[in-house]
Short mmCIF file of N, CA and C in Angstrom, two decimals:
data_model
loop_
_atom_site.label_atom_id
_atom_site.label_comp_id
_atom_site.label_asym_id
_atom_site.label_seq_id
_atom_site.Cartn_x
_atom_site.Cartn_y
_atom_site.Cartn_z
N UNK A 96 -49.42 128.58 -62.00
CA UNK A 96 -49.94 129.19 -63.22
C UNK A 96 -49.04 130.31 -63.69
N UNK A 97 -48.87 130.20 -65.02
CA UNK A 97 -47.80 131.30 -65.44
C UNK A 97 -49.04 133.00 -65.53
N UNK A 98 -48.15 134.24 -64.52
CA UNK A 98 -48.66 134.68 -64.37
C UNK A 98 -49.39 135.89 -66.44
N UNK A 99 -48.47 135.61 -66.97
CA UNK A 99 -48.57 136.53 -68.54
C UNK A 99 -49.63 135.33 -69.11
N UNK A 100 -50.07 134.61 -69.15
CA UNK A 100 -51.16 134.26 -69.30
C UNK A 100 -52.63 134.73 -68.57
N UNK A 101 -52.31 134.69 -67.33
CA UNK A 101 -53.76 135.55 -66.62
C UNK A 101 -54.08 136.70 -66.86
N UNK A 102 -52.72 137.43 -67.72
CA UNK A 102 -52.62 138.72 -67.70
C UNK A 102 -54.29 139.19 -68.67
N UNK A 103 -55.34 140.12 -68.68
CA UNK A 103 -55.78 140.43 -69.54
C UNK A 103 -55.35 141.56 -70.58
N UNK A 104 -55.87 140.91 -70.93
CA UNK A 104 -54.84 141.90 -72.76
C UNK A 104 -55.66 142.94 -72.94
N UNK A 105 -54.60 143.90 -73.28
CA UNK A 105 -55.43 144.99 -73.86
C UNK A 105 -55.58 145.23 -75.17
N UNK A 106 -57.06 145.54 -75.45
CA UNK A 106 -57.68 146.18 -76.48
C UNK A 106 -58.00 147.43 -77.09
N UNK A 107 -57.22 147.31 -78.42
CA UNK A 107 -57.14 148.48 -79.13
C UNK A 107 -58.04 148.63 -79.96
N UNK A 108 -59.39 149.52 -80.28
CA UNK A 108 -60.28 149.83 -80.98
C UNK A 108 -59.77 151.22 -81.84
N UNK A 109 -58.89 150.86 -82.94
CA UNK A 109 -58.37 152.41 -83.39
C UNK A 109 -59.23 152.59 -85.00
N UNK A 110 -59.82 153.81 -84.77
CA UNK A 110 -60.37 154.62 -86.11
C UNK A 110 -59.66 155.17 -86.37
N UNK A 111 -59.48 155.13 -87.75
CA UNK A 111 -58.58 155.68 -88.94
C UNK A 111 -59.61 156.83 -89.40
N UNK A 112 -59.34 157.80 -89.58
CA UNK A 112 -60.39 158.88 -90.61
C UNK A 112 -59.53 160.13 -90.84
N UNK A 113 -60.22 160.77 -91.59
CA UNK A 113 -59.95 162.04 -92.03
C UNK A 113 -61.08 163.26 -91.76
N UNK A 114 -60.59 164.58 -91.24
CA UNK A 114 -61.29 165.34 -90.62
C UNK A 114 -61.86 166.31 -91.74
N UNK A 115 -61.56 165.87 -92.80
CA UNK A 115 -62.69 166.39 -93.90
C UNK A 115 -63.85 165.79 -94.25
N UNK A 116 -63.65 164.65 -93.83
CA UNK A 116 -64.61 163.63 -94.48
C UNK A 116 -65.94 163.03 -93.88
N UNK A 117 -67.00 163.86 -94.07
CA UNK A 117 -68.40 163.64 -93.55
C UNK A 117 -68.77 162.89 -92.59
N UNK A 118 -68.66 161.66 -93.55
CA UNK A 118 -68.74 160.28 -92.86
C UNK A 118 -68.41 160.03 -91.79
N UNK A 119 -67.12 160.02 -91.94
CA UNK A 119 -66.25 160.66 -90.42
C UNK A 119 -67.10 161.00 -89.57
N UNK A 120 -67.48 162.76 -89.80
CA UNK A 120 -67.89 163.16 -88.30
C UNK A 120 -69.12 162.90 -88.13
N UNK A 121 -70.18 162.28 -89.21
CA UNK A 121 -71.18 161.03 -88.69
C UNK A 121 -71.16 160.28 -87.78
N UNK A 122 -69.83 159.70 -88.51
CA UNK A 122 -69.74 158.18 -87.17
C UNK A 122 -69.21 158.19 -85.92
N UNK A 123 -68.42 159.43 -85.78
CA UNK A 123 -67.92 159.64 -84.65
C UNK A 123 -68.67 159.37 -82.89
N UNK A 124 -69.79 160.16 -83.70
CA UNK A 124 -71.08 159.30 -82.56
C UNK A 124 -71.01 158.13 -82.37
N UNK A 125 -71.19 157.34 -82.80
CA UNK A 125 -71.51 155.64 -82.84
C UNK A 125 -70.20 155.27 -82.27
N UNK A 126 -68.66 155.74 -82.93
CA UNK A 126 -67.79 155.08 -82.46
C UNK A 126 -67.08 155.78 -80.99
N UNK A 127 -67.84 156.68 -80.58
CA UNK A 127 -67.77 157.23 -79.27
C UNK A 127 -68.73 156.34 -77.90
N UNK A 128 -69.80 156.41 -78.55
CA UNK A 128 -71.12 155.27 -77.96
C UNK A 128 -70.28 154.24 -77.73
N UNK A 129 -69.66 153.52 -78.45
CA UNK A 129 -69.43 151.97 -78.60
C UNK A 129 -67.87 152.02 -77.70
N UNK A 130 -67.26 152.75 -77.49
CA UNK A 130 -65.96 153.29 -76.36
C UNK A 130 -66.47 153.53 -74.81
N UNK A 131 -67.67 153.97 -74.69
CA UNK A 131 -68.58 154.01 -73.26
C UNK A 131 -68.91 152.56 -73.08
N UNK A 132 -69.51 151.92 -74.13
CA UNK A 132 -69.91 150.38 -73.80
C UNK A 132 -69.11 149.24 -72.95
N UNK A 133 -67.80 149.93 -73.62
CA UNK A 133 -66.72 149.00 -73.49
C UNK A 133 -65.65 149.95 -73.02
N UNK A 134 -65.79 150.11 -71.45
CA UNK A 134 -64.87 150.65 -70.98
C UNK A 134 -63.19 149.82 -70.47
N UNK A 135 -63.37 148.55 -70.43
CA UNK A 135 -62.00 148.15 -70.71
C UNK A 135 -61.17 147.85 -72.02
N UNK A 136 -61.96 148.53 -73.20
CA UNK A 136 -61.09 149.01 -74.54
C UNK A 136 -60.84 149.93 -74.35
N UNK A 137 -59.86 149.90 -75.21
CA UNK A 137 -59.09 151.45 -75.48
C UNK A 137 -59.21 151.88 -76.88
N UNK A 138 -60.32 153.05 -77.08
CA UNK A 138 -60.20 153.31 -77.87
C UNK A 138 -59.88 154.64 -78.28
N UNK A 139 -59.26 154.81 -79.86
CA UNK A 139 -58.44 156.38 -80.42
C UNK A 139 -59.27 156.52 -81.82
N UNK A 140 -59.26 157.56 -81.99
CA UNK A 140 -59.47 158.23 -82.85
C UNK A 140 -58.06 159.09 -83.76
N UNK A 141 -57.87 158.56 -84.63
CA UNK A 141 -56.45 159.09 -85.38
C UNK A 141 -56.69 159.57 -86.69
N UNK A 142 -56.87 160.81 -86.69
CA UNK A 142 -56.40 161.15 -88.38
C UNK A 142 -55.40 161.22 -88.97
N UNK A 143 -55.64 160.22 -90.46
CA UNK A 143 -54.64 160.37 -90.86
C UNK A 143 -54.18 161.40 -91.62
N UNK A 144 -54.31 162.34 -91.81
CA UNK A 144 -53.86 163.19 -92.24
C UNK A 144 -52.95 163.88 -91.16
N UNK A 145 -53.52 164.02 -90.17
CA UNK A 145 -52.23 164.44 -88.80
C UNK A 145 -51.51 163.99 -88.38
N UNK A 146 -51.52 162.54 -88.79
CA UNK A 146 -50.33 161.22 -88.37
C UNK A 146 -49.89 160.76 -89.73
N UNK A 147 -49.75 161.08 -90.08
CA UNK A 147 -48.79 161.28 -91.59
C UNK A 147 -47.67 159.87 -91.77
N UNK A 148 -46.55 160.46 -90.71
CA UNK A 148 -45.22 159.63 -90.73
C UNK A 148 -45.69 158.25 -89.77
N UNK A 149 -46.61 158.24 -88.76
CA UNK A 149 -47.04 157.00 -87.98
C UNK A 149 -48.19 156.18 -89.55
N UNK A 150 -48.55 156.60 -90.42
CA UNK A 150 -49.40 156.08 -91.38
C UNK A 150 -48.14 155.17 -92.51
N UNK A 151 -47.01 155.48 -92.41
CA UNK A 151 -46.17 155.37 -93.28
C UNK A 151 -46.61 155.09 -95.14
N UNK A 152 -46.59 153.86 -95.73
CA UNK A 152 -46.71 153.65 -96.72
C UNK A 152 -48.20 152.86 -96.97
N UNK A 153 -49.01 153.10 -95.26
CA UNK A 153 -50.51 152.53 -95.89
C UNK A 153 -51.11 153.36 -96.30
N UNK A 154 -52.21 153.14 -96.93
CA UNK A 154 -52.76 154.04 -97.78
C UNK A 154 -54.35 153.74 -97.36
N UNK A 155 -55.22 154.64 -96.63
CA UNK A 155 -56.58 153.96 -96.23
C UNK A 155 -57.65 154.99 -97.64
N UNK A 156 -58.04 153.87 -97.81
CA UNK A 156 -59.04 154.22 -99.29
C UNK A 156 -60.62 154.28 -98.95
N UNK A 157 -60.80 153.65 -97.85
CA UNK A 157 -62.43 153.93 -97.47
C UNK A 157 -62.24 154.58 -96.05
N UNK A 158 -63.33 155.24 -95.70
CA UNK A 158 -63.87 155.72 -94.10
C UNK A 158 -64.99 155.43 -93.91
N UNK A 159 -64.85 154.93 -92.58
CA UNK A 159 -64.12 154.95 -91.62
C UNK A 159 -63.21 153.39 -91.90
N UNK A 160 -62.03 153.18 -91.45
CA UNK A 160 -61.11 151.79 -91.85
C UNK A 160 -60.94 151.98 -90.06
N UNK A 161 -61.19 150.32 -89.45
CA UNK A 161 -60.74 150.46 -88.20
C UNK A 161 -59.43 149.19 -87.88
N UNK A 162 -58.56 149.55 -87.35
CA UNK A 162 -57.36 148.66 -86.90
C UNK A 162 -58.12 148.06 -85.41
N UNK A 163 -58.54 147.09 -85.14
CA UNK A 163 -59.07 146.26 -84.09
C UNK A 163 -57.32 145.21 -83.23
N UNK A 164 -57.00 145.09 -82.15
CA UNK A 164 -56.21 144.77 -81.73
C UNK A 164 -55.77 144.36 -80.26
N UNK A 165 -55.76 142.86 -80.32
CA UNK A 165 -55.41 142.51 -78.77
C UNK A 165 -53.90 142.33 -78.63
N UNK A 166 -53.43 143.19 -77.77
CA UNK A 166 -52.51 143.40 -77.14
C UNK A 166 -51.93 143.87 -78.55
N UNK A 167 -50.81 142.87 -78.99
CA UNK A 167 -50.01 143.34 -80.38
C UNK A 167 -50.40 142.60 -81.73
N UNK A 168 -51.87 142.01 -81.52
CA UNK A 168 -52.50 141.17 -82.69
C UNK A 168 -53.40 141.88 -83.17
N UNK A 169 -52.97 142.58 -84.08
CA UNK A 169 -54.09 142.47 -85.15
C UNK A 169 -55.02 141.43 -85.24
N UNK A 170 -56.59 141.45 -85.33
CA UNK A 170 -57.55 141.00 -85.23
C UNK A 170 -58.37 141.63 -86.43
N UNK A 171 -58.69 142.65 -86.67
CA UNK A 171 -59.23 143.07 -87.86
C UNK A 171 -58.80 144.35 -88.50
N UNK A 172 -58.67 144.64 -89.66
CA UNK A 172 -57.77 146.07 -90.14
C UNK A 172 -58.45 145.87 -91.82
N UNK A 173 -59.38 147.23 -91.37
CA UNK A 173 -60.02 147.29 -92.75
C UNK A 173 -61.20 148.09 -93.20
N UNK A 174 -61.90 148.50 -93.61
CA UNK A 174 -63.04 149.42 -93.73
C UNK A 174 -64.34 149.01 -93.05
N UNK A 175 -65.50 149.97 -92.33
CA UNK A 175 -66.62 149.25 -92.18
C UNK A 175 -67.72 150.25 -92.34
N UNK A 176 -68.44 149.51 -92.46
CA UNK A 176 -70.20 150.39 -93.01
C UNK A 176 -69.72 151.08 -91.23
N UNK A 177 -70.62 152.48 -91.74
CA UNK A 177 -70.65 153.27 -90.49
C UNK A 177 -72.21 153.21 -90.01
N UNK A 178 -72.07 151.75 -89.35
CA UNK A 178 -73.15 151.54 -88.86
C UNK A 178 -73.05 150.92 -87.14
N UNK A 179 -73.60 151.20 -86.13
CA UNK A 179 -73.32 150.85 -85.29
C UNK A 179 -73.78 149.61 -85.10
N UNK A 180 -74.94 149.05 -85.37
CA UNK A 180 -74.82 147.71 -84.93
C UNK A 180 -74.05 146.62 -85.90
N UNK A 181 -72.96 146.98 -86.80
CA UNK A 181 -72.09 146.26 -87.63
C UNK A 181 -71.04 146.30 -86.88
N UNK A 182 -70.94 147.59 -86.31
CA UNK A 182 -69.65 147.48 -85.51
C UNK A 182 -69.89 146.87 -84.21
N UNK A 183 -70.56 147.08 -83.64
CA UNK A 183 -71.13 146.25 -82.39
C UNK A 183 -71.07 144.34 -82.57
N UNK A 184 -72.00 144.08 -83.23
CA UNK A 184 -70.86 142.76 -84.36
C UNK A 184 -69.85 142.31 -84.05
N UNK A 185 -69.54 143.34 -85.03
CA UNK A 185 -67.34 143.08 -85.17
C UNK A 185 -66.74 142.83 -83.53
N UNK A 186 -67.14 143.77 -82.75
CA UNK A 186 -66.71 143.61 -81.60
C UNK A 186 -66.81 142.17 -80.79
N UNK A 187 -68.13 142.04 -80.64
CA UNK A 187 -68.36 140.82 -79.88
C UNK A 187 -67.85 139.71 -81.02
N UNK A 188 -68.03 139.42 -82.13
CA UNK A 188 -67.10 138.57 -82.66
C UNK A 188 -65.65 138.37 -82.47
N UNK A 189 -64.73 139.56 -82.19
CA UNK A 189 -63.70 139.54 -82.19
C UNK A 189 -63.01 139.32 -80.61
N UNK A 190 -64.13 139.62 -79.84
CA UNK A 190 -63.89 139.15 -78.46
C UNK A 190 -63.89 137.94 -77.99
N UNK A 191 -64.71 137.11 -78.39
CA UNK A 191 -65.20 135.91 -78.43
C UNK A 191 -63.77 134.93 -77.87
N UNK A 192 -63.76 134.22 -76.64
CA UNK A 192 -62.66 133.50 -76.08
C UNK A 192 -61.69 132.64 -77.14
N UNK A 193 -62.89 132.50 -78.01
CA UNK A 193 -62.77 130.90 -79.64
C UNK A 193 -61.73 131.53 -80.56
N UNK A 194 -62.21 132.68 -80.47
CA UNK A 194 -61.89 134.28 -81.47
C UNK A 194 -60.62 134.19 -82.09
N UNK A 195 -59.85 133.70 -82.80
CA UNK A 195 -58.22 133.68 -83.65
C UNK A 195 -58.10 134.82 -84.73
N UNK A 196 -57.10 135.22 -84.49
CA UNK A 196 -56.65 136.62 -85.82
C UNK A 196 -56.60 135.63 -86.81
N UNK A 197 -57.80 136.01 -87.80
CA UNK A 197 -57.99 135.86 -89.28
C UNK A 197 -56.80 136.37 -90.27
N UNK A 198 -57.22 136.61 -91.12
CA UNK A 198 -56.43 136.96 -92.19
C UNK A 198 -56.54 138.47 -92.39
N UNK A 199 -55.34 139.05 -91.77
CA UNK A 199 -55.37 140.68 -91.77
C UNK A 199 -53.81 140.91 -92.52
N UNK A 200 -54.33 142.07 -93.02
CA UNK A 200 -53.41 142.44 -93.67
C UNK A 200 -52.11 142.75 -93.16
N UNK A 201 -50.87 142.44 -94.32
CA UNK A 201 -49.64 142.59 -93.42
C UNK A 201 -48.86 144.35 -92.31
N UNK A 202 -49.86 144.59 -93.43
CA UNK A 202 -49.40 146.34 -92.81
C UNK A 202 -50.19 146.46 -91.41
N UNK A 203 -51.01 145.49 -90.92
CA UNK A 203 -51.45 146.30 -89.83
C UNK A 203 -50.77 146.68 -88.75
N UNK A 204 -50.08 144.96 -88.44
CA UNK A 204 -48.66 144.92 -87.13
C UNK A 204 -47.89 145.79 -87.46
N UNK A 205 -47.29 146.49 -88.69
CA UNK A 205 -46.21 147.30 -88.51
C UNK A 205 -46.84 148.97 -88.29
N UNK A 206 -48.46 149.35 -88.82
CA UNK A 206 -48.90 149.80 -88.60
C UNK A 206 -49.28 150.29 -86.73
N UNK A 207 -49.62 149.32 -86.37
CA UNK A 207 -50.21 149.06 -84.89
C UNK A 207 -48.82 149.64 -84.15
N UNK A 208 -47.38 149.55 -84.22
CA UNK A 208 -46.24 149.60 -83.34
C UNK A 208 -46.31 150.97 -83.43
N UNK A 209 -46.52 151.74 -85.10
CA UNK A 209 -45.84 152.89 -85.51
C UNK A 209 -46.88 153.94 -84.29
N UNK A 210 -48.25 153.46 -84.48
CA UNK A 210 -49.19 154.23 -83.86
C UNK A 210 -48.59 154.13 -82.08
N UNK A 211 -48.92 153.14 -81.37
CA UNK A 211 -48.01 152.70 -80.20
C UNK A 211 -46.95 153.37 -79.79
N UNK A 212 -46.01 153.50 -80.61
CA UNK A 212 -44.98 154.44 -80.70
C UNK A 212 -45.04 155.79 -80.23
N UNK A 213 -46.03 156.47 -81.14
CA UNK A 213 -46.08 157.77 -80.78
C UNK A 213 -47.60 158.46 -80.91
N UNK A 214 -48.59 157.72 -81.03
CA UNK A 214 -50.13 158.57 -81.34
C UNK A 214 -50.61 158.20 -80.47
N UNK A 215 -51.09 156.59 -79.74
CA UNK A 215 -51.84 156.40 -79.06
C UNK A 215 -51.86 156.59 -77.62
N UNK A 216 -52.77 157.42 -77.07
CA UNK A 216 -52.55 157.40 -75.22
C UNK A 216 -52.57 156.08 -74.66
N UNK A 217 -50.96 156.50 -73.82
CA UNK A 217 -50.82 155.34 -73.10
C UNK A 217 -51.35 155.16 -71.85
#
């Protein structure tokens, strides 16, 4: 058996927000809750406003926008109701063995490296 196949992949649960923005520190609960659930994700919390040059030329227009990601696949990259059982959802959908990266936007992969690079704990 090739052993990078057995390998399990890691999962990136990254919130995008801004530390002005209400909503934000609403959901922060829920998306803290949902990081205890799932202790073999990895999840970050990134503002963009403090990651500026790792944000490069995307532009996030709703909060909370979450970048979802196995290993270096984008899986979902995009805004969501700040609701926990929507995100709870998203999750187990996106886990799902069947589970194939949909149609995500092109900025996320170049997005996902920039963060990798230099924001996210390794």
């Amino acid at each position: 058996m090739n052993a990078a196949a057995d390998a399990t992949p890691t999962w990136w649960v990254i919130c995008l927000c801004a530390d002005w923005c209400g909503v934000c520190r609403e959901w922060r609960a829920a998306f803290d809750e949902a990081a205890a659930a799932h202790p073999t994700m990895r999840f970050a919390w990134v503002d963009v406003e403090d990651e500026d040059d790792a944000m490069g030329d995307v532009d996030i227009e709703t909060f909370p926008t979450l970048l979802i990601a196995r290993d270096t696949t984008p899986l979902f990259f995009g805004p969501l109701q700040p609701s926990g059982a929507q995100f709870a959802r998203l999750l187990s959908s996106l886990t799902q063995p069947a589970s194939a990266p949909g149609a995500v936007s092109a900025a996320a992969a170049p997005l996902l490296k920039r963060l990798a690079e230099g924001v996210l704990p390794r």
